[in-house]
Amino acid sequence: MGSSGSRLSKELLAEYQDLTFLTKQEILLAHRRFCELLPPEHRSVEESLQIRVSLEQILSLPELKANPFKERICRVFSTSPTRDSLSFEDFLDLLSVFSDTATPDIKSHYAFRIFDFDDDGTLNREDLSHLVNCLTGQGEDTRLSASEMKQLIDNILEESDIDRDGTINLSEFQHVISRSPDFARKHDPLFSCSAPLRLSCDRSHSVCPSKHPVREAFHC
């Protein structure tokens, strides 16, 4: 799937375009930005589709630096066993989900995974504490006291924990998001106007969401 040149072949472009809502130009732009993170000697199409970029390199992108969930975002989209690197297809998945036009269901699904810091499929008190700290910051003037944190998490669970098991599952989370669009716009790393990852020459043109995760479509 590829050629020895520096641009994706027409066949591969068509394949990616068929699997995503990305235009050919957006796919080429994403590939170019990904290749900029690679050593010059490894920027051929064939190598760029096989090589992985480290988490540190992805986090160096200006579009991610200001996002308080940047490390979680990269780990959620990584298909590496150690979750410390991204392939080009991982990178496309990330861009697709962060598009302004990605559906609320897609965004809430991945937001839930990002907030699930221990990857156990639920948002427990520790996850919610991490979430609040990411949103408020760790500075002396913004960090909540232990009692304030407990009260806030109690309130979140009271509002969101429908089955009263002490955690928030995906369906409960999506229910809250559907009822509270203001929360989504202000606090969700995928919904927030300050958070979407956009890649373009002028940093203002966003990429469209995938119909399916690219990596799954290519490797199922």
CSV table of C-alpha atoms in Angstrom, one decimal:
chain,number,residue,atom,x,y,z
A,1,MET,CA,0.0,0.0,0.0
A,2,GLY,CA,2.2,2.8,-1.1
A,3,SER,CA,5.1,3.9,-3.3
A,4,SER,CA,8.6,4.9,-2.8
A,5,GLY,CA,7.8,8.6,-3.5
A,6,SER,CA,7.0,11.3,-1.0
A,7,ARG,CA,3.3,11.6,-1.8
A,8,LEU,CA,0.5,9.1,-1.3
A,9,SER,CA,-0.5,7.3,-4.4
A,10,LYS,CA,-3.9,8.0,-6.1
A,11,GLU,CA,-5.0,4.5,-5.2
A,12,LEU,CA,-4.1,4.9,-1.5
A,13,LEU,CA,-5.6,8.3,-1.4
A,14,ALA,CA,-8.8,6.9,-2.8
A,15,GLU,CA,-8.7,4.1,-0.2
A,16,TYR,CA,-8.3,6.5,2.7
A,17,GLN,CA,-10.9,8.8,1.3
A,18,ASP,CA,-13.4,5.9,1.0
A,19,LEU,CA,-12.8,5.0,4.6
A,20,THR,CA,-13.0,8.5,6.1
A,21,PHE,CA,-14.7,11.8,5.6
A,22,LEU,CA,-11.3,13.4,4.8
A,23,THR,CA,-10.8,15.0,1.4
A,24,LYS,CA,-7.8,14.1,-0.6
A,25,GLN,CA,-6.2,17.5,0.3
A,26,GLU,CA,-6.8,16.9,4.0
A,27,ILE,CA,-5.3,13.4,3.8
A,28,LEU,CA,-2.2,14.7,2.0
A,29,LEU,CA,-1.9,17.5,4.6
A,30,ALA,CA,-2.1,15.1,7.5
A,31,HIS,CA,0.5,12.8,5.8
A,32,ARG,CA,2.8,15.8,5.3
A,33,ARG,CA,2.5,16.9,8.9
A,34,PHE,CA,3.2,13.3,10.1
A,35,CYS,CA,6.2,13.1,7.8
A,36,GLU,CA,7.6,16.3,9.3
A,37,LEU,CA,8.0,14.4,12.5
A,38,LEU,CA,10.1,11.7,10.9
A,39,PRO,CA,13.8,11.7,10.1
A,40,PRO,CA,14.3,12.9,6.5
A,41,GLU,CA,15.7,9.5,5.4
A,42,HIS,CA,12.4,7.8,6.5
A,43,ARG,CA,9.9,10.1,4.8
A,44,SER,CA,9.0,7.9,1.8
A,45,VAL,CA,5.4,6.8,1.6
A,46,GLU,CA,6.3,3.1,2.3
A,47,GLU,CA,8.3,3.9,5.4
A,48,SER,CA,5.9,6.6,6.7
A,49,LEU,CA,3.1,4.0,6.7
A,50,GLN,CA,5.1,1.6,8.7
A,51,ILE,CA,7.1,3.7,11.1
A,52,ARG,CA,5.7,5.0,14.4
A,53,VAL,CA,6.2,8.4,15.9
A,54,SER,CA,7.0,8.7,19.6
A,55,LEU,CA,4.5,10.2,22.0
A,56,GLU,CA,7.0,13.0,22.8
A,57,GLN,CA,7.1,14.0,19.1
A,58,ILE,CA,3.3,14.0,18.7
A,59,LEU,CA,3.1,16.2,21.9
A,60,SER,CA,5.5,18.7,20.3
A,61,LEU,CA,2.7,19.6,17.8
A,62,PRO,CA,1.6,23.2,18.6
A,63,GLU,CA,-2.0,22.1,18.2
A,64,LEU,CA,-1.7,19.7,21.2
A,65,LYS,CA,0.5,21.7,23.5
A,66,ALA,CA,-2.4,23.7,25.1
A,67,ASN,CA,-4.7,20.8,25.6
A,68,PRO,CA,-4.6,19.6,29.3
A,69,PHE,CA,-5.5,16.1,28.2
A,70,LYS,CA,-2.8,15.8,25.5
A,71,GLU,CA,-1.0,12.8,26.9
A,72,ARG,CA,-4.2,10.9,27.5
A,73,ILE,CA,-5.4,11.8,24.0
A,74,CYS,CA,-2.2,10.3,22.4
A,75,ARG,CA,-2.4,7.1,24.5
A,76,VAL,CA,-6.0,6.5,23.7
A,77,PHE,CA,-5.3,6.7,20.0
A,78,SER,CA,-2.1,4.7,20.1
A,79,THR,CA,-2.3,1.1,18.9
A,80,SER,CA,1.2,0.3,20.2
A,81,PRO,CA,1.2,-2.4,22.9
A,82,THR,CA,3.0,0.1,25.1
A,83,ARG,CA,0.9,3.0,23.9
A,84,ASP,CA,3.9,5.3,23.6
A,85,SER,CA,3.8,5.9,19.8
A,86,LEU,CA,1.4,6.6,16.9
A,87,SER,CA,1.3,5.3,13.4
A,88,PHE,CA,0.0,7.4,10.5
A,89,GLU,CA,-3.3,5.6,10.7
A,90,ASP,CA,-3.5,6.3,14.5
A,91,PHE,CA,-2.8,9.9,13.6
A,92,LEU,CA,-5.7,10.0,11.1
A,93,ASP,CA,-8.0,8.5,13.7
A,94,LEU,CA,-7.0,11.2,16.1
A,95,LEU,CA,-7.6,14.0,13.6
A,96,SER,CA,-11.0,12.5,12.5
A,97,VAL,CA,-12.4,12.4,16.0
A,98,PHE,CA,-11.2,16.0,16.8
A,99,SER,CA,-13.0,17.4,13.8
A,100,ASP,CA,-15.7,20.0,14.3
A,101,THR,CA,-18.0,17.9,12.3
A,102,ALA,CA,-17.5,14.6,14.1
A,103,THR,CA,-20.8,13.5,15.6
A,104,PRO,CA,-21.5,14.0,19.3
A,105,ASP,CA,-21.6,10.2,19.8
A,106,ILE,CA,-18.1,9.8,18.4
A,107,LYS,CA,-16.8,12.7,20.5
A,108,SER,CA,-18.4,11.5,23.7
A,109,HIS,CA,-17.2,8.0,23.2
A,110,TYR,CA,-13.6,9.1,22.9
A,111,ALA,CA,-13.9,11.8,25.6
A,112,PHE,CA,-15.0,9.0,27.9
A,113,ARG,CA,-12.0,6.9,27.0
A,114,ILE,CA,-9.7,9.9,27.6
A,115,PHE,CA,-11.3,10.6,31.0
A,116,ASP,CA,-11.0,6.9,32.0
A,117,PHE,CA,-7.4,7.4,33.3
A,118,ASP,CA,-7.1,3.8,34.6
A,119,ASP,CA,-8.7,2.3,31.5
A,120,ASP,CA,-11.2,0.1,33.4
A,121,GLY,CA,-14.3,1.1,31.4
A,122,THR,CA,-15.8,3.4,34.1
A,123,LEU,CA,-15.2,6.8,35.6
A,124,ASN,CA,-14.5,6.3,39.3
A,125,ARG,CA,-13.6,8.9,41.9
A,126,GLU,CA,-9.9,8.8,41.1
A,127,ASP,CA,-10.7,9.4,37.4
A,128,LEU,CA,-13.0,12.3,38.2
A,129,SER,CA,-10.3,13.8,40.5
A,130,HIS,CA,-7.8,13.6,37.6
A,131,LEU,CA,-10.4,15.1,35.3
A,132,VAL,CA,-11.0,18.0,37.6
A,133,ASN,CA,-7.3,18.7,38.2
A,134,CYS,CA,-6.8,18.7,34.4
A,135,LEU,CA,-9.5,21.3,34.0
A,136,THR,CA,-8.6,23.5,36.9
A,137,GLY,CA,-4.9,23.2,36.8
A,138,GLN,CA,-2.4,22.3,39.6
A,139,GLY,CA,-1.5,25.9,40.6
A,140,GLU,CA,-1.9,27.0,44.2
A,141,ASP,CA,-4.6,29.5,43.2
A,142,THR,CA,-6.7,27.0,41.2
A,143,ARG,CA,-6.2,23.6,42.9
A,144,LEU,CA,-9.2,22.5,44.9
A,145,SER,CA,-8.9,21.5,48.6
A,146,ALA,CA,-9.6,17.9,49.5
A,147,SER,CA,-13.1,18.8,50.9
A,148,GLU,CA,-13.9,20.9,47.8
A,149,MET,CA,-12.8,18.0,45.6
A,150,LYS,CA,-14.9,15.5,47.5
A,151,GLN,CA,-18.0,17.7,47.4
A,152,LEU,CA,-17.6,18.3,43.6
A,153,ILE,CA,-17.2,14.6,42.9
A,154,ASP,CA,-20.2,13.8,45.1
A,155,ASN,CA,-22.2,16.3,43.1
A,156,ILE,CA,-21.0,14.8,39.8
A,157,LEU,CA,-21.9,11.3,40.9
A,158,GLU,CA,-25.3,12.4,42.2
A,159,GLU,CA,-26.1,13.9,38.9
A,160,SER,CA,-24.6,11.3,36.6
A,161,ASP,CA,-24.4,7.9,38.4
A,162,ILE,CA,-27.9,6.6,37.4
A,163,ASP,CA,-27.4,3.0,38.7
A,164,ARG,CA,-25.8,4.2,41.9
A,165,ASP,CA,-22.8,1.9,41.7
A,166,GLY,CA,-20.3,4.7,42.6
A,167,THR,CA,-19.0,5.1,39.0
A,168,ILE,CA,-20.1,6.6,35.7
A,169,ASN,CA,-20.2,4.2,32.7
A,170,LEU,CA,-20.3,5.2,29.0
A,171,SER,CA,-24.0,5.3,28.6
A,172,GLU,CA,-24.4,7.4,31.8
A,173,PHE,CA,-21.7,9.7,30.5
A,174,GLN,CA,-23.3,10.1,27.1
A,175,HIS,CA,-26.7,10.7,28.8
A,176,VAL,CA,-25.2,13.6,30.8
A,177,ILE,CA,-23.5,15.0,27.6
A,178,SER,CA,-26.8,14.8,25.7
A,179,ARG,CA,-28.6,16.7,28.5
A,180,SER,CA,-25.8,19.2,29.1
A,181,PRO,CA,-24.5,20.7,25.9
A,182,ASP,CA,-23.0,23.6,27.8
A,183,PHE,CA,-20.8,21.2,29.7
A,184,ALA,CA,-19.6,19.6,26.5
A,185,ARG,CA,-18.8,22.9,24.9
A,186,LYS,CA,-16.9,24.2,28.0
A,187,HIS,CA,-15.2,21.1,29.4
A,188,ASP,CA,-15.0,18.2,27.0
A,189,PRO,CA,-11.5,17.9,25.3
A,190,LEU,CA,-13.2,17.0,22.1
A,191,PHE,CA,-16.2,19.5,22.1
A,192,SER,CA,-14.5,22.5,23.5
A,193,CYS,CA,-13.8,25.4,21.1
A,194,SER,CA,-10.3,25.8,22.7
A,195,ALA,CA,-9.4,22.2,22.3
A,196,PRO,CA,-9.9,20.8,18.8
A,197,LEU,CA,-6.8,19.7,17.0
A,198,ARG,CA,-6.5,21.4,13.6
A,199,LEU,CA,-3.8,20.8,11.1
A,200,SER,CA,-3.2,23.2,8.2
A,201,CYS,CA,-0.7,25.7,6.9
A,202,ASP,CA,-2.6,28.5,8.7
A,203,ARG,CA,-3.7,26.3,11.7
A,204,SER,CA,-7.4,27.2,10.9
A,205,HIS,CA,-8.8,24.4,8.7
A,206,SER,CA,-10.0,21.3,10.6
A,207,VAL,CA,-10.1,17.7,9.3
A,208,CYS,CA,-13.4,15.7,9.0
A,209,PRO,CA,-14.2,12.6,11.1
A,210,SER,CA,-13.7,9.0,10.1
A,211,LYS,CA,-16.7,6.9,9.2
A,212,HIS,CA,-14.7,4.1,10.8
A,213,PRO,CA,-11.4,4.1,12.6
A,214,VAL,CA,-8.9,3.9,9.7
A,215,ARG,CA,-6.6,1.4,11.4
A,216,GLU,CA,-9.5,-1.1,12.1
A,217,ALA,CA,-10.7,-0.8,8.5
A,218,PHE,CA,-7.2,-1.6,7.1
A,219,HIS,CA,-6.3,-4.3,9.5
A,220,CYS,CA,-9.5,-6.1,10.4
